[in-house]
Tab-separated table of C-alpha atoms in Angstrom:
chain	number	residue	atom	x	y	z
A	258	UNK	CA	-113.294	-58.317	72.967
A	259	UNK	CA	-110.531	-59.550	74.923
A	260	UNK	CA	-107.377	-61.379	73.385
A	261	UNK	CA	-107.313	-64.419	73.948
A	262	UNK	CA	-103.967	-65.197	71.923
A	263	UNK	CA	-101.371	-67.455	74.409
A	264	UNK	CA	-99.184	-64.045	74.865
A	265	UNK	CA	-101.642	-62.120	75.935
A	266	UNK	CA	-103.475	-64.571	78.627
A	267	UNK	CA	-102.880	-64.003	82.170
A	268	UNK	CA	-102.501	-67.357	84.179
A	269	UNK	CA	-104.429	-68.733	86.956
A	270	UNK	CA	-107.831	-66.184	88.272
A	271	UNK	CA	-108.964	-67.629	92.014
A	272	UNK	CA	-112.501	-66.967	92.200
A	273	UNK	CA	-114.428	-66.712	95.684
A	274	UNK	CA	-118.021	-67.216	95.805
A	275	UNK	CA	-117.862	-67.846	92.288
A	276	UNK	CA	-120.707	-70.150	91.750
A	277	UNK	CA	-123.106	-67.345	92.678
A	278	UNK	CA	-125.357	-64.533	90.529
A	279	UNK	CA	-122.321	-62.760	89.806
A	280	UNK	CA	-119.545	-65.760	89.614
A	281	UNK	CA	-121.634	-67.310	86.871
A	282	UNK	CA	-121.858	-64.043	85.151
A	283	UNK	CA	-118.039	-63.342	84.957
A	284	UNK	CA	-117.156	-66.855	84.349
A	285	UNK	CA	-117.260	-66.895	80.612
A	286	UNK	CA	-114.824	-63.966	79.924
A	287	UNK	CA	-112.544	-65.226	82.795
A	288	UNK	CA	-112.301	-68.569	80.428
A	289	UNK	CA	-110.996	-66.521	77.682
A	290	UNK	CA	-108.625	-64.172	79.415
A	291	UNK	CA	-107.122	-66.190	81.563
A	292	UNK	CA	-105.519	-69.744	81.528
A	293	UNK	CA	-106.940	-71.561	83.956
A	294	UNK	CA	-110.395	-70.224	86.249
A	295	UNK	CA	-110.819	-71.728	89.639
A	296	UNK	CA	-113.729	-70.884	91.824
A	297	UNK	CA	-114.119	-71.757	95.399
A	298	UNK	CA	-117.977	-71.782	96.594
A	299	UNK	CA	-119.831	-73.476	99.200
A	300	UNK	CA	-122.624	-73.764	97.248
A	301	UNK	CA	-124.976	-72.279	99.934
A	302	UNK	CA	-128.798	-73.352	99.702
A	303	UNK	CA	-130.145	-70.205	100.623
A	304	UNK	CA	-128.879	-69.629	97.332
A	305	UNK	CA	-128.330	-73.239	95.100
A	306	UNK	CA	-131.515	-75.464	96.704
A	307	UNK	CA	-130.533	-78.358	94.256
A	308	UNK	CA	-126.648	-78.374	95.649
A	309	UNK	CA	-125.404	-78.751	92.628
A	310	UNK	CA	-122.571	-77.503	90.006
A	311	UNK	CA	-124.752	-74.303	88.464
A	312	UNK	CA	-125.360	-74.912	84.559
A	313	UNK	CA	-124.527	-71.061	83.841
A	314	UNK	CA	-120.994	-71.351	85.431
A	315	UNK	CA	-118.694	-71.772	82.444
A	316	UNK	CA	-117.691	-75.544	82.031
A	317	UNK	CA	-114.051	-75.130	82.068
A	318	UNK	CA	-114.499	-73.627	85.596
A	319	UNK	CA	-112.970	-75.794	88.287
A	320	UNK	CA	-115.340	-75.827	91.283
A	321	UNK	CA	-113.722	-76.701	93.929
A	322	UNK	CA	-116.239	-77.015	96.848
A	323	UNK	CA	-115.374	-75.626	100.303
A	324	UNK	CA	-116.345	-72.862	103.274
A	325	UNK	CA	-113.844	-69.760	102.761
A	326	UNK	CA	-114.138	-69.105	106.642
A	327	UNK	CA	-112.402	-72.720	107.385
A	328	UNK	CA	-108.614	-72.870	107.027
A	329	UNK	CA	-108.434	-75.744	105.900
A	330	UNK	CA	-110.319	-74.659	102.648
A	331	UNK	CA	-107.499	-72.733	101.652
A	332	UNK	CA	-105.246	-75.286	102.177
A	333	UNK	CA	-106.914	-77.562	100.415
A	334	UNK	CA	-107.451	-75.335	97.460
A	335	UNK	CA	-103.733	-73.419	97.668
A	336	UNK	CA	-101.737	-77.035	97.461
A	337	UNK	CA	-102.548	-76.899	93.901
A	338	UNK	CA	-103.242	-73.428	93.216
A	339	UNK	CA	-101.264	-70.402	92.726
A	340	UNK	CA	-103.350	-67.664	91.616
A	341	UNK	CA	-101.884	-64.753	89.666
A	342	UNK	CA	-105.192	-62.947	89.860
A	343	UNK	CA	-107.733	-63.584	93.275
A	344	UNK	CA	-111.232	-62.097	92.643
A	345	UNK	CA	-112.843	-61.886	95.825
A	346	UNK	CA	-116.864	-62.663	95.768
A	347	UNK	CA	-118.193	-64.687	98.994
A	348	UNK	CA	-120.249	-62.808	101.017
A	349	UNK	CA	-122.987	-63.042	103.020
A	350	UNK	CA	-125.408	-60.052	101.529
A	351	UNK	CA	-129.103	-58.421	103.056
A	352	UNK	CA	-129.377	-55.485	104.805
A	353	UNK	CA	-132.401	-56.613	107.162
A	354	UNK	CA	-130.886	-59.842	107.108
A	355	UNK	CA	-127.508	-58.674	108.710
A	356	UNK	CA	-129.046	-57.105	111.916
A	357	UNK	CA	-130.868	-60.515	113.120
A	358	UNK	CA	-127.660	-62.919	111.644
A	359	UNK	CA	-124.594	-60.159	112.724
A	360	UNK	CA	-122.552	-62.960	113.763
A	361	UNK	CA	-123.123	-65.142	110.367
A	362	UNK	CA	-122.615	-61.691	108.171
A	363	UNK	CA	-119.016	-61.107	109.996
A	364	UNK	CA	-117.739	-64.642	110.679
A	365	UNK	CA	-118.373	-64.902	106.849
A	366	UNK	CA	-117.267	-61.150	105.462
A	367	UNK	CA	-114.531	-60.641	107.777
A	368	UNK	CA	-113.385	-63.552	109.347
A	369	UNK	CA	-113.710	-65.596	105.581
A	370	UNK	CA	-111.804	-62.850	104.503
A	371	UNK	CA	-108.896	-63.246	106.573
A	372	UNK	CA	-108.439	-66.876	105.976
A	373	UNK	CA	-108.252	-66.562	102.511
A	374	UNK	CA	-105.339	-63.778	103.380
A	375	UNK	CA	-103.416	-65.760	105.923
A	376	UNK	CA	-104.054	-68.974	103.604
A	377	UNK	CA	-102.783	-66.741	100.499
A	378	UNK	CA	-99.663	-65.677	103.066
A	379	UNK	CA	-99.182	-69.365	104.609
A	380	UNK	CA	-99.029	-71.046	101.170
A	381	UNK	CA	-96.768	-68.040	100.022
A	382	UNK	CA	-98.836	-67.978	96.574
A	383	UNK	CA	-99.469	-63.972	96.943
A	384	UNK	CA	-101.041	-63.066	93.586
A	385	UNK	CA	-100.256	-59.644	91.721
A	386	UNK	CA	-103.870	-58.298	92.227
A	387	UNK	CA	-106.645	-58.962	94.625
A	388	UNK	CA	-110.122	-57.197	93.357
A	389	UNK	CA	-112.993	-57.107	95.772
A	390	UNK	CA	-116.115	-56.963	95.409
A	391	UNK	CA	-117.772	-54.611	97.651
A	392	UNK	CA	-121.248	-52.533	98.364
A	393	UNK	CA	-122.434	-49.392	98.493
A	394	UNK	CA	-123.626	-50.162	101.616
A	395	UNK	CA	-120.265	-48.625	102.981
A	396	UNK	CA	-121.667	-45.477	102.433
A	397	UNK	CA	-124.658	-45.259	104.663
A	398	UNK	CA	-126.789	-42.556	104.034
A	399	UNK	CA	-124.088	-40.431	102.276
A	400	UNK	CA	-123.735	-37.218	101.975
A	401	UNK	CA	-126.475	-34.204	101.390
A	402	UNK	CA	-126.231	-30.713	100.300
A	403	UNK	CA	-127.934	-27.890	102.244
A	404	UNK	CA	-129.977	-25.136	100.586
A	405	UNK	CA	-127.266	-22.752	101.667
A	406	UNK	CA	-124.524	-25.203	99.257
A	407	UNK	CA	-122.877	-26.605	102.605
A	408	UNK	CA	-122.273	-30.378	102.920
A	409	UNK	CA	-122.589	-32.825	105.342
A	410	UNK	CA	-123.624	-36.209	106.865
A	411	UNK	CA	-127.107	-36.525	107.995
A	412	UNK	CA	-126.265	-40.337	109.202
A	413	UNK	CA	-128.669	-42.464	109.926
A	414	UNK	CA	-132.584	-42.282	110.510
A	415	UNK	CA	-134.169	-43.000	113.555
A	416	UNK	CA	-137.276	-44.905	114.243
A	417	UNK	CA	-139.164	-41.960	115.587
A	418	UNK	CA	-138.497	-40.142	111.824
A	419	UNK	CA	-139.235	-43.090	110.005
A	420	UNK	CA	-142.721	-43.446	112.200
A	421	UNK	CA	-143.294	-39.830	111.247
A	422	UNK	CA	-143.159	-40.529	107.869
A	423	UNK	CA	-139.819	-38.061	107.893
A	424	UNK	CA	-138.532	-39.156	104.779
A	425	UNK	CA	-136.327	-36.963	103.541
A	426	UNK	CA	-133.569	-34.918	105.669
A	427	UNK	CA	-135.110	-31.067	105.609
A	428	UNK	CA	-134.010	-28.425	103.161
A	429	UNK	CA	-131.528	-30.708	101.998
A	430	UNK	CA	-130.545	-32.485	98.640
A	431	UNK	CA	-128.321	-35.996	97.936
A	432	UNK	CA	-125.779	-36.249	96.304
A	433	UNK	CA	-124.273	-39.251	94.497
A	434	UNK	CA	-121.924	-41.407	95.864
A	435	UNK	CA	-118.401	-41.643	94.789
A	436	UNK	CA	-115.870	-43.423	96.656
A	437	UNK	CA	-112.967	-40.430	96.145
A	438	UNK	CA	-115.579	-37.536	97.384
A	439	UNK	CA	-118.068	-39.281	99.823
A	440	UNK	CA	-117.006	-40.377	103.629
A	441	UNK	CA	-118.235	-44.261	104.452
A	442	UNK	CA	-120.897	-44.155	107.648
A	443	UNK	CA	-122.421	-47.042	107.057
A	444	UNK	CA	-125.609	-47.672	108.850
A	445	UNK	CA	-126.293	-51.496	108.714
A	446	UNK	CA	-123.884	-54.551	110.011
A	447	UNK	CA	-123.599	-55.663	106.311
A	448	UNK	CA	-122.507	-51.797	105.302
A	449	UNK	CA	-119.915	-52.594	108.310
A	450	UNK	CA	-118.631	-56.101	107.384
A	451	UNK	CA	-118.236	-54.818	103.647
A	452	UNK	CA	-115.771	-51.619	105.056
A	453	UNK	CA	-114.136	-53.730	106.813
A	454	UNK	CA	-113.349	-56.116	103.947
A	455	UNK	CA	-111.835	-52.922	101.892
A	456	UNK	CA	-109.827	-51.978	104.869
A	457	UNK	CA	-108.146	-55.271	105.774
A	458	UNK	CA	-107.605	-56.174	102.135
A	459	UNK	CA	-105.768	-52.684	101.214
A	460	UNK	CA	-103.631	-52.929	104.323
A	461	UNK	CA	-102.573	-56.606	103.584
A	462	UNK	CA	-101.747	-55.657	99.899
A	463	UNK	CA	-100.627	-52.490	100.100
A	464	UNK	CA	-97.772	-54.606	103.367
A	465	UNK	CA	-96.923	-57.265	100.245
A	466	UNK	CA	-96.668	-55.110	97.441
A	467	UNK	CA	-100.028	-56.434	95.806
A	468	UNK	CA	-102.214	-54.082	93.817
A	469	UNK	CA	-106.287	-53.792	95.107
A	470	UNK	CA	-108.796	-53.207	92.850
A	471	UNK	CA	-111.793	-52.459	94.982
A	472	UNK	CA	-115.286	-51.965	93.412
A	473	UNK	CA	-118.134	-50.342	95.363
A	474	UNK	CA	-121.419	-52.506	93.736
A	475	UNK	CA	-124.974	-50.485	93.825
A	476	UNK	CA	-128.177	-52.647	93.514
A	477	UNK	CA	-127.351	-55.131	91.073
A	478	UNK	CA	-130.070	-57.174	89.236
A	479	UNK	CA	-130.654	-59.513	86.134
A	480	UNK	CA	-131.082	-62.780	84.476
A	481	UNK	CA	-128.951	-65.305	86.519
A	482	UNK	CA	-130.450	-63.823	89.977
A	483	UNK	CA	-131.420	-65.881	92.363
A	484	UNK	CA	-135.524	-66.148	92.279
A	485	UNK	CA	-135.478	-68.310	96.397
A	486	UNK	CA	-133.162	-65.555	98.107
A	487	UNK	CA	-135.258	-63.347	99.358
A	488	UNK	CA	-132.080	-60.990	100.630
A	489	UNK	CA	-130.570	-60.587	97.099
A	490	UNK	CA	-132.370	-57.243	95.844
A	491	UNK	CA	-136.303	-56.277	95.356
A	492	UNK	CA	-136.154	-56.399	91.628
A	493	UNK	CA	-136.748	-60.206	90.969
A	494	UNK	CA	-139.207	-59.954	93.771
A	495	UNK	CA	-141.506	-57.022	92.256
A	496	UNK	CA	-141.328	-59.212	88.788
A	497	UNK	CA	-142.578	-62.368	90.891
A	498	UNK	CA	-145.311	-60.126	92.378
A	499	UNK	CA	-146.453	-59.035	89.329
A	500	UNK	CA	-146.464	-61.773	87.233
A	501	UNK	CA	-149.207	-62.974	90.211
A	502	UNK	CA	-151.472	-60.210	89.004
A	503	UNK	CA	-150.355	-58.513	92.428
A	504	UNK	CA	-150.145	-54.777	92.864
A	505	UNK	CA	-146.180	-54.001	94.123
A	506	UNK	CA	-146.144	-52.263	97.908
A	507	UNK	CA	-143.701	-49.517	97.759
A	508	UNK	CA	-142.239	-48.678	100.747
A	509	UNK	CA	-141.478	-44.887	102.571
A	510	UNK	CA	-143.334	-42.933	99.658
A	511	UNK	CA	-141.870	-44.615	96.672
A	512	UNK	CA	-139.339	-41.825	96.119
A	513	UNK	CA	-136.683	-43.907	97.447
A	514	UNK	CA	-133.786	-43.122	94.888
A	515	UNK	CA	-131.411	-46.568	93.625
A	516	UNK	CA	-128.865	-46.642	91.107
A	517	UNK	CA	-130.094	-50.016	89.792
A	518	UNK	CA	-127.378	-51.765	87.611
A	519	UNK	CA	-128.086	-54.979	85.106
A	520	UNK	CA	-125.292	-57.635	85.821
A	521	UNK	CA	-123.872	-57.530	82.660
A	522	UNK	CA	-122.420	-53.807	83.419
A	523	UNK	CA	-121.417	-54.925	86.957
A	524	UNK	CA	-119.696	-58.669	85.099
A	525	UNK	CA	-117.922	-56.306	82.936
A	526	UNK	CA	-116.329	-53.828	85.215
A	527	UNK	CA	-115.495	-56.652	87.652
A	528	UNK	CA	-113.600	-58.357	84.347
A	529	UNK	CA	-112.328	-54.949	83.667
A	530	UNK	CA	-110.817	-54.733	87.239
A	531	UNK	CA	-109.151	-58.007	87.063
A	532	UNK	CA	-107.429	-57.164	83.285
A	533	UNK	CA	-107.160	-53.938	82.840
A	534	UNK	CA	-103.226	-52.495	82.817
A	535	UNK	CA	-104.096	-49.527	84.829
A	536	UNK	CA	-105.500	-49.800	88.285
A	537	UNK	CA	-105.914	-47.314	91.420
A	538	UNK	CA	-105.705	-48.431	95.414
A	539	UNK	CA	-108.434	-46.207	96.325
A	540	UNK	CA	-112.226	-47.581	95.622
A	541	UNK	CA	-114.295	-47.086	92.879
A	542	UNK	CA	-118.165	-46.693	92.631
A	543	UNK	CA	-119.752	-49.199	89.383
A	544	UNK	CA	-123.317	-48.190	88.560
A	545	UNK	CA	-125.287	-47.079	86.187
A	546	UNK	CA	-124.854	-44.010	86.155
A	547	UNK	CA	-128.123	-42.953	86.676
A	548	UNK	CA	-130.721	-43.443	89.532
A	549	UNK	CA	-133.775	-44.043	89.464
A	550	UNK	CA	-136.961	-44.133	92.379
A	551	UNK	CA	-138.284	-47.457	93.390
A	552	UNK	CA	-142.000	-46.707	92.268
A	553	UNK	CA	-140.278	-46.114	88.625
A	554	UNK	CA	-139.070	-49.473	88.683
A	555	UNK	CA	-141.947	-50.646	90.213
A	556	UNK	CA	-143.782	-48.800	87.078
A	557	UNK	CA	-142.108	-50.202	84.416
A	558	UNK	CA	-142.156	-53.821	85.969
A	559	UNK	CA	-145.855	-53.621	86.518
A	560	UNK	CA	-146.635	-52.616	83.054
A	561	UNK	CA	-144.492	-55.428	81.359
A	562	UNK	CA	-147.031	-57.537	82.793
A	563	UNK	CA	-149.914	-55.941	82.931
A	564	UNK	CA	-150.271	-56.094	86.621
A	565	UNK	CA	-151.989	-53.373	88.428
A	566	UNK	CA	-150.343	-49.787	89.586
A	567	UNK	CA	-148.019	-49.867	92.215
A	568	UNK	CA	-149.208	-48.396	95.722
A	569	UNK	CA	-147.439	-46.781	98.542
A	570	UNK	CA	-147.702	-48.594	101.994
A	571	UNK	CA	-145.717	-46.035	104.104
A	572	UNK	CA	-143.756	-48.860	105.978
A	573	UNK	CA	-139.867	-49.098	105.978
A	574	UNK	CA	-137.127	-51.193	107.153
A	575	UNK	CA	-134.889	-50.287	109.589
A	576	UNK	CA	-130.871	-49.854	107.993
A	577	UNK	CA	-132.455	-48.739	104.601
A	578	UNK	CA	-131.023	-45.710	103.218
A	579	UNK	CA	-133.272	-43.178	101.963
A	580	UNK	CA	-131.137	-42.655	98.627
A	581	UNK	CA	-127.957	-43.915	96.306
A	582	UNK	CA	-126.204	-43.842	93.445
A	583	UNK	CA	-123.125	-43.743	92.112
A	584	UNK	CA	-121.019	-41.452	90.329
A	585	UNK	CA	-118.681	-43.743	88.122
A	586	UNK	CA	-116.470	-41.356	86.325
A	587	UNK	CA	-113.402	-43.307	88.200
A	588	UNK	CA	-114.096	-46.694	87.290
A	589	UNK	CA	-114.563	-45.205	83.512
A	590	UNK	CA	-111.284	-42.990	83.867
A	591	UNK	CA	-109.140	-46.142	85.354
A	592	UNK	CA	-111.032	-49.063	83.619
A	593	UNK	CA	-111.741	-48.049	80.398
A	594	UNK	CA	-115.051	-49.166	81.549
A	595	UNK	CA	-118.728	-47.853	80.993
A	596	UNK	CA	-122.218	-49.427	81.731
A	597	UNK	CA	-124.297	-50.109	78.262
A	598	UNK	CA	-127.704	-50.553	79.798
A	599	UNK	CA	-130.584	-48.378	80.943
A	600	UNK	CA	-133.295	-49.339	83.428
A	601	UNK	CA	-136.056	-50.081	80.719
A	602	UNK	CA	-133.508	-52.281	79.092
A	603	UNK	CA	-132.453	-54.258	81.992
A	604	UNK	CA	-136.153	-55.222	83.329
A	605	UNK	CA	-136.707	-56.165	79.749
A	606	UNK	CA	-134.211	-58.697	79.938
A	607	UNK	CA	-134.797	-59.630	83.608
A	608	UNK	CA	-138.736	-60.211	82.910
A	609	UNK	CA	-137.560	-62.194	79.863
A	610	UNK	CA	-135.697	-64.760	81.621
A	611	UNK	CA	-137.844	-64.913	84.738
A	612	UNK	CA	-140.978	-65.905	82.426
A	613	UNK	CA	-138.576	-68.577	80.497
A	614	UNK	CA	-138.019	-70.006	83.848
A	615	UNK	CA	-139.168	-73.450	84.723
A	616	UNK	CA	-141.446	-73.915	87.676
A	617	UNK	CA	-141.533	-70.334	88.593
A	618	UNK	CA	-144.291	-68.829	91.670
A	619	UNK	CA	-145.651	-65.866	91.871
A	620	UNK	CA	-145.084	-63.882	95.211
């Protein structure tokens, strides 16, 4: 539990994006560690259709509405504001979605980025940490281990493998991801906008003096998630499918490997990375430890409600990577941090909340 006595809180937290799936989430225990939560969102209605103040955001959040790509946002906002504390959400997100809307995903990512910097800089309200949110999209494929125990970096597939149904790379084996170990390649624009967040952000902090807490996300699902963006992970999806009495298409073979994390684990290392005493400038990977295949998931959703077997379809999308997961020993070294929940668990709660919600359709 954090301490919440007057000594021990830690002044103003500056919140991007904070209105979304994982804003909400972190709100609550941002309320009792620090003295005053602000969150800047633009309330986007690919993500809030109603346009309105989200009823899981903690009340005491101020919401202060605005676009972080606009300069004037951040001038706005940084007139009253001097964070101690910036947590850095907003960000265009979807793999697929990133190679038709490049433009959107790095006017947003980068460019929204760099305003809040040069606003942060302009305003001369430099906090004493900046944590960022960022992907394991960075990554790419990863690396892979060949039978002979050499490394390497198979980067990305091509169409003419993925037509031949050339899932895997040959007489080779993957190996998890962890940010201190594991060269970024990624292989979408999003993967690219998210690497280029990390590397602007530890350059401008590392020039002021500002520690960077940077945390490589893997697939992150759960309660809260949005159930109208179709870009924000397959989980909610395959739950929507199934409730419909559908049978979930897996694509490749259903062997694709993802370290699938409940938000709860990710809203607590994200806290954890804004309070904790120690910190480290170099990434860290927050999962859950584990990975699983996509036709497991697929499994277990499909048998919470009684929906029919999964089935392969043998189609793919182009920028997927074939596997990931992460290898969190850092984050639970540095952070004092561990994830709590297991896959079974986290559907659980996921289904459970979906089939509470009002008005919901089945895909």
């Amino acid at each position: 539990m954090i301490n919440t006595s007057s000594s021990n809180r830690l002044g103003t937290v500056l919140v991007t994006g904070g209105a979304g799936f994982i804003g909400c989430a972190i709100s609550a225990a941002l309320v009792e560690a620090f003295d005053r939560v602000v969150v800047v969102d633009n309330l986007h209605p690919q993500i809030h259709a109603s346009g309105q103040r989200p009823t899981e955001l903690a009340e005491s959040v101020e919401l202060i509405i605005g676009d972080v790509t606009e300069a004037h946002t951040w001038d706005k906002v940084l007139t009253s504001v001097t964070p101690d504390v910036v947590i850095h959400l907003a960000a265009e997100t979807g793999t697929a979605q990133s190679l038709n809307e490049s433009t959107r995903h790095a006017h947003v990512n980068v460019v929204g980025t760099t305003q809040l910097l040069d606003g942060l800089s302009r305003h001369q309200k430099l906090p004493r940490r900046f944590v960022l949110s960022s992907s394991r999209a960075v990554y790419g494929e990863g690396a892979w281990v060949k039978n002979d125990g050499s490394m390497f970096y198979p980067g990305q597939r091509t169409s003419a493998t993925l037509d031949a149904a050339q899932w895997d790379f040959p007489e080779a084996t993957p190996v998890a991801m962890k940010a201190s170990a594991t060269f970024p390649a990624p292989v979408s624009v999003y993967g690219g906008t998210k690497l280029a967040q990390e590397h602007i952000i530890t350059a401008w902090a590392k020039s002021f003096g500002i520690e960077s807490v940077i945390l490589r996300l893997q697939n992150v699902y759960g309660p809260g998630q949005s159930l109208i963006n179709p870009y924000t992970g397959i989980m909610s999806l395959f739950c929507r499918m199934a409730m419909g009495g559908k049978s979930i298409p897996l694509y490749e073979d259903g062997d694709v490997r993802r370290d699938f994390i409940l938000i709860d684990d990710v809203a607590s290392a994200i806290v954890a990375g804004a309070i904790s005493v120690t910190v480290q400038d170099k990434p860290m990977d927050i999962g859950s430890g584990e990975f699983q295949t996509i036709g497991t998931a697929a499994e277990l959703i499909a048998k919470h409600y009684n929906a029919p077997a999964p089935h392969v379809t043998g189609q793919y999308r182009q920028g997927d990577v074939r596997h990931a997961w992460a290898d969190v020993s850092d984050a639970e070294r540095v952070l004092g941090w561990t994830p709590q929940y297991n896959l079974s668990q986290g559907i659980d709660l996921l289904a459970n909340w979906i089939d509470a919600q009002p008005d919901v359709q089945p895909a």
